[in-house]
Coordinates of C-alpha atoms in Angstrom, one line a residue:
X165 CA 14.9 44.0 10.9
X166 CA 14.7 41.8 13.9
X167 CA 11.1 40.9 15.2
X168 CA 11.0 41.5 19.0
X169 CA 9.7 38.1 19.4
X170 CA 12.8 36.6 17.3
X171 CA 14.9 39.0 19.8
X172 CA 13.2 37.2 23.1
X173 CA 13.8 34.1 21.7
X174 CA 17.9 34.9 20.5
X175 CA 18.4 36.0 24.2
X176 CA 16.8 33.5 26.0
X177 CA 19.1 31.2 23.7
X178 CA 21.9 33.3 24.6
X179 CA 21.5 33.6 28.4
X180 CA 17.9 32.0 30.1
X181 CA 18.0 28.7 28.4
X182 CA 20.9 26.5 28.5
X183 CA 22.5 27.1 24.8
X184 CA 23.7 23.8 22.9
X185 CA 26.4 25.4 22.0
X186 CA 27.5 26.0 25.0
X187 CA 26.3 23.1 27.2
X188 CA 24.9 20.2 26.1
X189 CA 20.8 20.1 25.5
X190 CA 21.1 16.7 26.5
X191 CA 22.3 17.0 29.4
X192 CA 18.9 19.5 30.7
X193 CA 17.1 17.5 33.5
X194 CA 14.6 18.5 36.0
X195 CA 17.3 19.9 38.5
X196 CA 18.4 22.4 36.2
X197 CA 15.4 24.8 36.4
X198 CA 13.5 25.7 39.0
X199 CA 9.8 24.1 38.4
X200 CA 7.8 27.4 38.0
X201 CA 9.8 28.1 35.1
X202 CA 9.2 24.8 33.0
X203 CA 5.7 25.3 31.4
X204 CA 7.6 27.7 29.6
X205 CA 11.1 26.1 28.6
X206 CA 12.3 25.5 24.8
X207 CA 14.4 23.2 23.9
X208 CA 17.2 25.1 22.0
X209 CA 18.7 22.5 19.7
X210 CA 22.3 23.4 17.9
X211 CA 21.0 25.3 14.9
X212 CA 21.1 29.1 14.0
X213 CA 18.1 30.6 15.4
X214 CA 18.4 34.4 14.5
X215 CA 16.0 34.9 11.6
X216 CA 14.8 38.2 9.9
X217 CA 11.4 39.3 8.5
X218 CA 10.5 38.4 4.9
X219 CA 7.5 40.3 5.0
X220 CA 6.1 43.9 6.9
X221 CA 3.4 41.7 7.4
X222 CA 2.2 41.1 11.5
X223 CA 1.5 37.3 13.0
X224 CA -1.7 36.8 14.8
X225 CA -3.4 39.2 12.0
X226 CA -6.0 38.8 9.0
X227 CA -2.9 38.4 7.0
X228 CA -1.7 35.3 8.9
X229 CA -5.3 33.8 8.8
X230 CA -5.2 34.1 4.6
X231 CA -2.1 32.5 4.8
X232 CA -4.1 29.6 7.0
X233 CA -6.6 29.3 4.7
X234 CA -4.1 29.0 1.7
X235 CA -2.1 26.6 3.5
X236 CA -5.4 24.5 4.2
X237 CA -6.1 24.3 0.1
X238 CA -2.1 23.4 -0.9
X239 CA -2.6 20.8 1.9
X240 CA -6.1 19.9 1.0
X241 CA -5.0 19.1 -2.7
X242 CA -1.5 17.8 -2.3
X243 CA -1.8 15.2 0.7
X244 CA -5.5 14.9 0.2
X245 CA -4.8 13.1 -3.2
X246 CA -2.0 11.3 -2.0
X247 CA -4.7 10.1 0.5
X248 CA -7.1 8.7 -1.6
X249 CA -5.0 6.7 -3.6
X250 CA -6.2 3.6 -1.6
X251 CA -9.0 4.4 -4.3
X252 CA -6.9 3.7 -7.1
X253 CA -5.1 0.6 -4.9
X254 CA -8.6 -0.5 -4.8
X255 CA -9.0 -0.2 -8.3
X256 CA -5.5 -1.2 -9.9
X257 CA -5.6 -4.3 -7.6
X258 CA -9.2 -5.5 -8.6
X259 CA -9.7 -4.5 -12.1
X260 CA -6.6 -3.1 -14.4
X261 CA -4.0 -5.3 -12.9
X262 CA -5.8 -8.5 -11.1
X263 CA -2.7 -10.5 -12.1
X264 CA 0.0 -7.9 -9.9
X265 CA 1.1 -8.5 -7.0
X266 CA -0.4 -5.9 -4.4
X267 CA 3.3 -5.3 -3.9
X268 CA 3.6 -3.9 -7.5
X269 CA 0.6 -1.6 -7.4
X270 CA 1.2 -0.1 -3.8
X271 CA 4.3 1.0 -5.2
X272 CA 2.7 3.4 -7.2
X273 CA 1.1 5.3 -4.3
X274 CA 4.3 4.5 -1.9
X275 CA 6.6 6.1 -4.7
X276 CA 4.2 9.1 -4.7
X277 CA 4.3 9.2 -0.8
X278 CA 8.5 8.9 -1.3
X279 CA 9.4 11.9 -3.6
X280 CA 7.8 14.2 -2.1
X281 CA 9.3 13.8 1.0
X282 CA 12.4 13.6 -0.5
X283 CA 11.6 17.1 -2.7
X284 CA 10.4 18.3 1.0
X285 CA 13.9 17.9 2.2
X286 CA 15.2 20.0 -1.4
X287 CA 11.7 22.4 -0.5
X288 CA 12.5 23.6 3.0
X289 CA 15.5 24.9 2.1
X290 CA 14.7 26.3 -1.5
X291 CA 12.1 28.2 0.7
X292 CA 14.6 29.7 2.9
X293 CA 16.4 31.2 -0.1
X294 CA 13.0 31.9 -2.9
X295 CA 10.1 32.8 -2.8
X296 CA 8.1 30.0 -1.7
X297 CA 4.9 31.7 -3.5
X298 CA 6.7 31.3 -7.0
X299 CA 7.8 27.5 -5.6
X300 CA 4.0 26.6 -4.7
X301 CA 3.0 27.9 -7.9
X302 CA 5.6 25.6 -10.1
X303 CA 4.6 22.3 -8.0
X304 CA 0.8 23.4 -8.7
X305 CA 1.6 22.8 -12.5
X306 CA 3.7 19.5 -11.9
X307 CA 1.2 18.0 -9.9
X308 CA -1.4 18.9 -12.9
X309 CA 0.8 17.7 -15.5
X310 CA 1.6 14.5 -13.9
X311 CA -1.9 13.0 -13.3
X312 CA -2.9 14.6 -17.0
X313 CA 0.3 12.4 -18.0
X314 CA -1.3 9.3 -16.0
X315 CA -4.7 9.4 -17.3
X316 CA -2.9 8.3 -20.6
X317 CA -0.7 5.2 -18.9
X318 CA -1.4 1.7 -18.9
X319 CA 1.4 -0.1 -17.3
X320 CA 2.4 0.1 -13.8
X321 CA 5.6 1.4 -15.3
X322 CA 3.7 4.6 -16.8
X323 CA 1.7 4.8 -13.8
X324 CA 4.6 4.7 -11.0
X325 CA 6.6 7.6 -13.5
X326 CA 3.3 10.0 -13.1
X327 CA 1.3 9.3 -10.7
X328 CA 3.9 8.5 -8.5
X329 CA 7.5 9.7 -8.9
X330 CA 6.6 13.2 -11.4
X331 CA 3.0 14.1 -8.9
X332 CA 5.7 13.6 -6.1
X333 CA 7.9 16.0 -7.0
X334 CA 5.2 18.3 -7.6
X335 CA 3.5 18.2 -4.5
X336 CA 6.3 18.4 -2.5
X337 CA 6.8 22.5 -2.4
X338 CA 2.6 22.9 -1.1
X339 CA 3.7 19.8 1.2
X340 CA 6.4 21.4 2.8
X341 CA 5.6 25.2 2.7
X342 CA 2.0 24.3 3.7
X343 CA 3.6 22.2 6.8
X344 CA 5.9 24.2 8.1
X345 CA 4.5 28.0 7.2
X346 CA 1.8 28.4 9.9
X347 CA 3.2 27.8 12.8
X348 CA 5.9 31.0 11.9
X349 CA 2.6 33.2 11.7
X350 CA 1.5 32.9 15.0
X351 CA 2.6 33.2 18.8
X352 CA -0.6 32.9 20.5
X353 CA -3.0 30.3 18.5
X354 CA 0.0 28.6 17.2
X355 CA -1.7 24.9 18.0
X356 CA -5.3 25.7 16.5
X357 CA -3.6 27.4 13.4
X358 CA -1.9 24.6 12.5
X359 CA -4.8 22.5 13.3
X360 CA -7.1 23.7 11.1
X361 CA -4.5 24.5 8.4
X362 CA -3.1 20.7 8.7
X363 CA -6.9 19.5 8.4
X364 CA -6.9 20.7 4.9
X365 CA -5.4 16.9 4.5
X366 CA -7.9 14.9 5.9
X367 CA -10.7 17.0 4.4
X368 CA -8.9 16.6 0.6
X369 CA -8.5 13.1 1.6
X370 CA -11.9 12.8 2.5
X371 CA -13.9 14.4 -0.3
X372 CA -11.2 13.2 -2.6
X373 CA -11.6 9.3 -2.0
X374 CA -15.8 9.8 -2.7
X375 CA -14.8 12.1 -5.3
X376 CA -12.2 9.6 -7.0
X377 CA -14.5 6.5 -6.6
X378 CA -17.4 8.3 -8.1
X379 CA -15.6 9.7 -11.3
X380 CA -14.0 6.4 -11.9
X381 CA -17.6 4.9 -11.6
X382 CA -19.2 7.3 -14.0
X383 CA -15.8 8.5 -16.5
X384 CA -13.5 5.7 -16.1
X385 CA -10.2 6.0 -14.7
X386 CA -8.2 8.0 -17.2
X387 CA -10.5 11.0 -17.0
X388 CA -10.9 10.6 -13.3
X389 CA -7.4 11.4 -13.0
X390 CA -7.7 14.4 -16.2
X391 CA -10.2 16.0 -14.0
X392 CA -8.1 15.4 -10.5
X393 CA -5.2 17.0 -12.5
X394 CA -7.0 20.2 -13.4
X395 CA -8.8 20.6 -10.2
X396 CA -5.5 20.6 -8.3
X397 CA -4.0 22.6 -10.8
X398 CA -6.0 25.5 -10.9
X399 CA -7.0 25.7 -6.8
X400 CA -3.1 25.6 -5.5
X401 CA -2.1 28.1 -8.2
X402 CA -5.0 30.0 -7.3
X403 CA -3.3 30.6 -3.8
X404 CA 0.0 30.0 -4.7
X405 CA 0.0 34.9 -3.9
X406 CA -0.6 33.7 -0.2
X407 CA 1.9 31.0 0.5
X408 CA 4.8 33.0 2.1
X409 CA 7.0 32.9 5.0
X410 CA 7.0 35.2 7.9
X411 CA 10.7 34.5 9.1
X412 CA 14.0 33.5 7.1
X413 CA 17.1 32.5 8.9
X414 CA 19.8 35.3 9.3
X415 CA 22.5 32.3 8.0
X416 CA 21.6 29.1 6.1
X417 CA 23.9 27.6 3.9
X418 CA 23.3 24.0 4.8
X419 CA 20.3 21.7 2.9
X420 CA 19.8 19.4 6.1
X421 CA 20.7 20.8 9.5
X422 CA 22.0 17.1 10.9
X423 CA 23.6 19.4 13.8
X424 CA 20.3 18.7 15.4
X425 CA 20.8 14.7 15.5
X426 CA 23.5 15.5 18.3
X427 CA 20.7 16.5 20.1
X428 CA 19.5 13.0 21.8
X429 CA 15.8 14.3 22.4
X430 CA 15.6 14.9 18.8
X431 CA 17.0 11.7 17.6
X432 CA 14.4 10.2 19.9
X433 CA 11.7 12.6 18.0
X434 CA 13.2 11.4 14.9
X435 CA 12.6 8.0 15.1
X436 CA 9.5 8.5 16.9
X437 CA 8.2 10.2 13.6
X438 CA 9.5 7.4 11.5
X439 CA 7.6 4.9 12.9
X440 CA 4.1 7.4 12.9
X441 CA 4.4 7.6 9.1
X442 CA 5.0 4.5 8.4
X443 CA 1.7 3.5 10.2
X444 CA 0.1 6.4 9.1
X445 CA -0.6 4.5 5.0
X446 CA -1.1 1.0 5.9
X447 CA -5.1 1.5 6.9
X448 CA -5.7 4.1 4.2
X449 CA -4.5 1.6 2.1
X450 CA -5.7 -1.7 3.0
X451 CA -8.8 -1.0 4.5
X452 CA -10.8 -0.6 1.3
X453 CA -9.7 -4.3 -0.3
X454 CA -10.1 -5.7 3.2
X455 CA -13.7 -4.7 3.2
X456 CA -13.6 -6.5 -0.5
X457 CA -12.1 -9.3 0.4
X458 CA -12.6 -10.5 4.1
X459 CA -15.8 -8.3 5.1
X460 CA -17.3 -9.4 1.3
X461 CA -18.5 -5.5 1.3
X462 CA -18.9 -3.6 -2.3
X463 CA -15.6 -1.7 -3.7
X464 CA -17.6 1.5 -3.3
X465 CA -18.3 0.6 0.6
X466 CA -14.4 0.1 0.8
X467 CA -13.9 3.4 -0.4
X468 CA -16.2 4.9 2.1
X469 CA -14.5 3.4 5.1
X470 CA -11.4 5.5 3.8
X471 CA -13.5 8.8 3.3
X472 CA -15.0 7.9 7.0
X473 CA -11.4 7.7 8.7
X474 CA -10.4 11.0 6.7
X475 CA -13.0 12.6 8.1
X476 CA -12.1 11.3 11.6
X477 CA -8.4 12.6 11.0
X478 CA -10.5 16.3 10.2
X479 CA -11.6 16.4 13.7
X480 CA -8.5 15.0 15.4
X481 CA -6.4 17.3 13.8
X482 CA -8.8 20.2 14.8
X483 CA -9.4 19.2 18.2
X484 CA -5.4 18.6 19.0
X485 CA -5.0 21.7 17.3
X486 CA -7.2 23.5 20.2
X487 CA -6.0 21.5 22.9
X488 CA -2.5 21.6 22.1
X489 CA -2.1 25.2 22.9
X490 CA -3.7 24.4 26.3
X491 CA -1.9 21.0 27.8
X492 CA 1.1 21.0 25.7
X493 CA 1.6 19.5 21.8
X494 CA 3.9 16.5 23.3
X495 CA 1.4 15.4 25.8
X496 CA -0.8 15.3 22.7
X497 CA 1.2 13.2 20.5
X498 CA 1.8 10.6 22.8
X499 CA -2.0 10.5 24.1
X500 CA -2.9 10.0 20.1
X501 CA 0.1 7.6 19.3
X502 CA -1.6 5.6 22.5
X503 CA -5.0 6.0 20.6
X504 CA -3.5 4.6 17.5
X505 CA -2.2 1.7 19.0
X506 CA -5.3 0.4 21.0
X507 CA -7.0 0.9 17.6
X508 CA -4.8 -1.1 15.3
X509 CA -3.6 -3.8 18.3
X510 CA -6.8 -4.2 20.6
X511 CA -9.4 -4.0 18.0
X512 CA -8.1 -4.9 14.4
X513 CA -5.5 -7.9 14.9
X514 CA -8.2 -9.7 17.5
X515 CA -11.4 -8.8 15.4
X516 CA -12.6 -9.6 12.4
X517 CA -16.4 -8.0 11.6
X518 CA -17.9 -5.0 10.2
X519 CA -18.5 -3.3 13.8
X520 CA -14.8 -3.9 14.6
X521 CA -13.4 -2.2 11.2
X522 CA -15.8 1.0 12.2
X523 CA -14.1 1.4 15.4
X524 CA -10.8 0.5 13.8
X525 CA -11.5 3.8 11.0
X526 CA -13.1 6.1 14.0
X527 CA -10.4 5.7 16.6
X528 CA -7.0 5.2 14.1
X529 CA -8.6 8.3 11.7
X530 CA -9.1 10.4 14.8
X531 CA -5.2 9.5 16.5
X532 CA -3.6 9.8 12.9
X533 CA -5.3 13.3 11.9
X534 CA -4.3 14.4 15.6
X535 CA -0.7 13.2 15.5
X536 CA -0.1 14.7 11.8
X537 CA -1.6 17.5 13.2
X538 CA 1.2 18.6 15.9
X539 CA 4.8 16.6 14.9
X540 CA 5.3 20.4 13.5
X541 CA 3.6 22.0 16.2
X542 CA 6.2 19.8 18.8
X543 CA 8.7 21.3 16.4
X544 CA 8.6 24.3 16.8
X545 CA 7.8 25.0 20.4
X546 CA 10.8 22.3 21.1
X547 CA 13.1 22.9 18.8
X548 CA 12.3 26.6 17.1
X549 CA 11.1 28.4 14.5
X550 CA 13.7 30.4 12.5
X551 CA 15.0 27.1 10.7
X552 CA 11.7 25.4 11.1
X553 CA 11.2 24.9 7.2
X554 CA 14.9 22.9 7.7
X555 CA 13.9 21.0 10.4
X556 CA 10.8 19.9 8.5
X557 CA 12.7 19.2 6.1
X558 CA 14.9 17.1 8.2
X559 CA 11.8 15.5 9.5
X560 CA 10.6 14.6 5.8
X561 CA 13.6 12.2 5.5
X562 CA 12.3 10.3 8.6
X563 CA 9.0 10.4 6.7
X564 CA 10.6 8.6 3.2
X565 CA 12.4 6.2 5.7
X566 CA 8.9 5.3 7.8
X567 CA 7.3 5.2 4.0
X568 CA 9.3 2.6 3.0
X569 CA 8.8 1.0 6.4
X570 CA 5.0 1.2 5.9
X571 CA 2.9 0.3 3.1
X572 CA 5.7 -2.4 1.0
X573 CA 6.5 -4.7 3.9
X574 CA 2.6 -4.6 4.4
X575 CA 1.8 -5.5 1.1
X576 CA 4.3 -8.3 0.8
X577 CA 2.8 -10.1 4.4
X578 CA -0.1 -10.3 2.6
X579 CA 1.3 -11.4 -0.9
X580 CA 3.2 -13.7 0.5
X581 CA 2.3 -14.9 3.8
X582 CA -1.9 -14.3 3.6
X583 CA -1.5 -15.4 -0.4
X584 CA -3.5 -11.9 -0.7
X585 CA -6.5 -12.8 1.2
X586 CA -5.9 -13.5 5.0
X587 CA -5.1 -9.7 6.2
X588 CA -3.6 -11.4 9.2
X589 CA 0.0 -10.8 9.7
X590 CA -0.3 -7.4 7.6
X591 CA -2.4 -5.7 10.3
X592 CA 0.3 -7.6 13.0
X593 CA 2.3 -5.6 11.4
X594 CA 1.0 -1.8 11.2
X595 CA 0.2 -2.8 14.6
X596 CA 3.8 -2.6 16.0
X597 CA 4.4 0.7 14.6
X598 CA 2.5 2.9 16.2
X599 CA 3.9 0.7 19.4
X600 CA 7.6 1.7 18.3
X601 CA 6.6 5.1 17.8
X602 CA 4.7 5.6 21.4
X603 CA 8.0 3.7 23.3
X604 CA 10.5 6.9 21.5
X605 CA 7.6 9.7 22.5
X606 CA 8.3 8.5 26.1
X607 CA 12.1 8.2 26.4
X608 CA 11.9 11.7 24.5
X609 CA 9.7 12.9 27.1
X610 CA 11.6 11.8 30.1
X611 CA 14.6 13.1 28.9
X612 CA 13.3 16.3 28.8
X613 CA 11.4 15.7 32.6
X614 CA 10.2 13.0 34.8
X615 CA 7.0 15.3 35.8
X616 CA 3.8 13.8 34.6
X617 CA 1.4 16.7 34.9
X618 CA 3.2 19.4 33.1
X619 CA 2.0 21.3 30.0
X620 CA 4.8 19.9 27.2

């Protein structure tokens, strides 16, 4: 049975809104509608947007906040632990390994990172043909088993298998489902939803990274990642009952929709999203050994820097969350891909002192959280929600590509070029992406209107 909503939606494809399959999207300017009707436009892109009910269950509900809330934890666990790895940079780079390259041992987070977008392309459309509860549950035992595997590795090798290619693949099915899952339960508090269920990252991240440093202080590092592996374990199979989808597509036979690349204003989104990820690791990452090494700070006051911009991305990702259901989730994006780059390219590349790397973790931890935050929410309201677990999907590839654009070039301008201890032309570097990213926001944007004050 058809939701009424889904119906709305189908016809306004079909008849209101100029179909891609019958005109091209791309081809949409500001003559083609008159301007009363624009705050309320959606960008159909060529996919099949009919979708049926998986579930009796209403959006807007109690249900649909459980589902929130159990989003929040897969999120909390699976990203917040792929956070804090800058912990385990930290303490690969300093003590196991001082002889590596910082290369070598970032690839053991950036491997991590790299599966599980790559499982999140596989994920999105396994959930659009299982049951994403039973798929949560299996990546809760994966990503248990693979930092129970770690704790026993003491090579880089051993370490990039488990920790980074085998928790990957685990924590791909919470990372996708728990991504693209709550916007499909709600059509009022879409934004907010997905705020607070996306700031179940930055919160893991956050308690994770104090967490992390403090059992590897007081345990060592092999039962640091024992316990990490249980914890996560037992919490996302815990609410593996509520991670389900509202909506499934009538037809879906494809793995990656790349019928929406012919759409130019995604292919801009695309790219846009590339270059966010790949600036999204760099500071999470280098920040605590920069405090080591230039600011001649403690490892433990490295680590808090890291658990300070997490909980900075907490309250962007709320407070974009809340606003983006009031001035539009694209005007957002851009606003905090502006913030990001005045943090990184103002303050960090000119500045070196304590004062400037506290502005640097305030202002780049709030932009991040908020722009993680709505790329799904700009999704859906653009581009629609019967395939959105596909078009996340799709978006998750842009994510492997702006992972390896991120954190390995990084690492080798400051291997090679700042001999591992002039930060220099690294933080040049992250700098420029969040540039790249803001430049395809706005050709995206003015492809869709040349109106500056509109709600989009």
């Amino acid at each position: 049975m058809l939701t009424s909503s889904i119906h709305r939606f189908s016809d306004a494809a079909q008849g209101g809104y100029p179909h891609a399959a019958n005109s091209s999207a791309a081809n949409l300017t500001d003559k083609t509608l008159p301007k009363e009707k624009w705050e309320s436009i959606k960008l159909v892109a060529p996919a099949d947007l009919r979708a049926e009910e998986a579930t009796d269950k209403k959006p807007d509900g109690i249900y649909a906040w459980m589902v929130i809330f159990a989003c929040f934890i897969s999120l909390m666990l699976s990203i917040g632990i792929n956070d804090a790895y800058g912990v385990y940079q930290q303490h690969y780079q300093l003590n196991e390994f001082p002889n590596e390259t910082a290369t070598l041992v970032s690839w053991i987070g950036t491997v991590q990172f790299l599966i599980m977008c790559i499982g999140g392309v596989f994920s999105g459309f396994l959930c659009e043909h299982f049951d994403t509860r039973l798929l949560n549950a299996v990546g809760a035992v994966i990503m248990g088993a693979s930092f129970i595997g770690g704790s026993f590795c003491k090579s880089i090798g051993g370490l990039m298998a488990t920790q980074g290619f085998l928790y990957g693949l685990g924590a791909s099915f919470p990372f996708v489902a728990g991504t693209s899952i709550p916007s499909q339960w709600f059509t009022v508090r879409r934004g907010l939803a997905t705020g607070i269920a996306l700031s179940g990252s930055g919160i893991g991240g956050m308690w994770m990274t104090s967490a992390t440093q403090a059992l590897i202080e007081s345990l060592g590092r092999p039962w640091a990642m024992r316990v990490t592996g249980i914890v996560s374990m037992t919490a996302v199979l815990a609410i593996s009952p509520w991670m389900r989808v509202r909506l499934v597509p009538s037809k879906s036979e494809r793995i990656i929709d790349w019928s929406l690349l012919k759409d130019i204003r995604f292919s801009m989104f695309f790219a846009a999203v590339v270059f966010a990820v790949a600036a999204y690791f760099g500071p999470f990452y280098q920040i605590p050994s920069y405090s080591v090494v230039v600011l001649h700070k403690s490892e433990g006051w490295g680590s808090n820097m890291d658990t300070l911009m997490n909980g900075l991305s907490v309250l962007g990702r709320l407070v974009v969350g809340f606003m983006a259901d009031m001035v539009g989730p694209l005007n957002l994006l851009i606003a905090n891909t502006l913030l990001a780059v005045t943090s990184l390219l103002v303050l960090w590349v000119p500045f070196e002192s304590v004062a400037t790397l506290f502005a640097v973790d305030i202002l780049f931890g709030f932009a991040i959280g908020g722009i993680v935050s709505v790329i799904p929410v700009v999704a859906a309201e653009v581009f629609g929600l019967a395939r959105l677990p596909s078009i996340i999907g799709l978006l998750f590839i842009g994510y492997f590509i702006g992972g390896l654009l991120g954190v390995p070039p990084m690492s080798a301008l400051l291997d090679n070029v700042g001999h591992r201890t002039d930060y220099t032309s690294s933080i040049w570097y992250m700098a420029m992406l969040p540039v790249c990213s803001l430049v395809f926001l706005v050709v995206m944007r003015s492809l869709i209107t040349k109106r500056l004050l509109i709600k989009l």
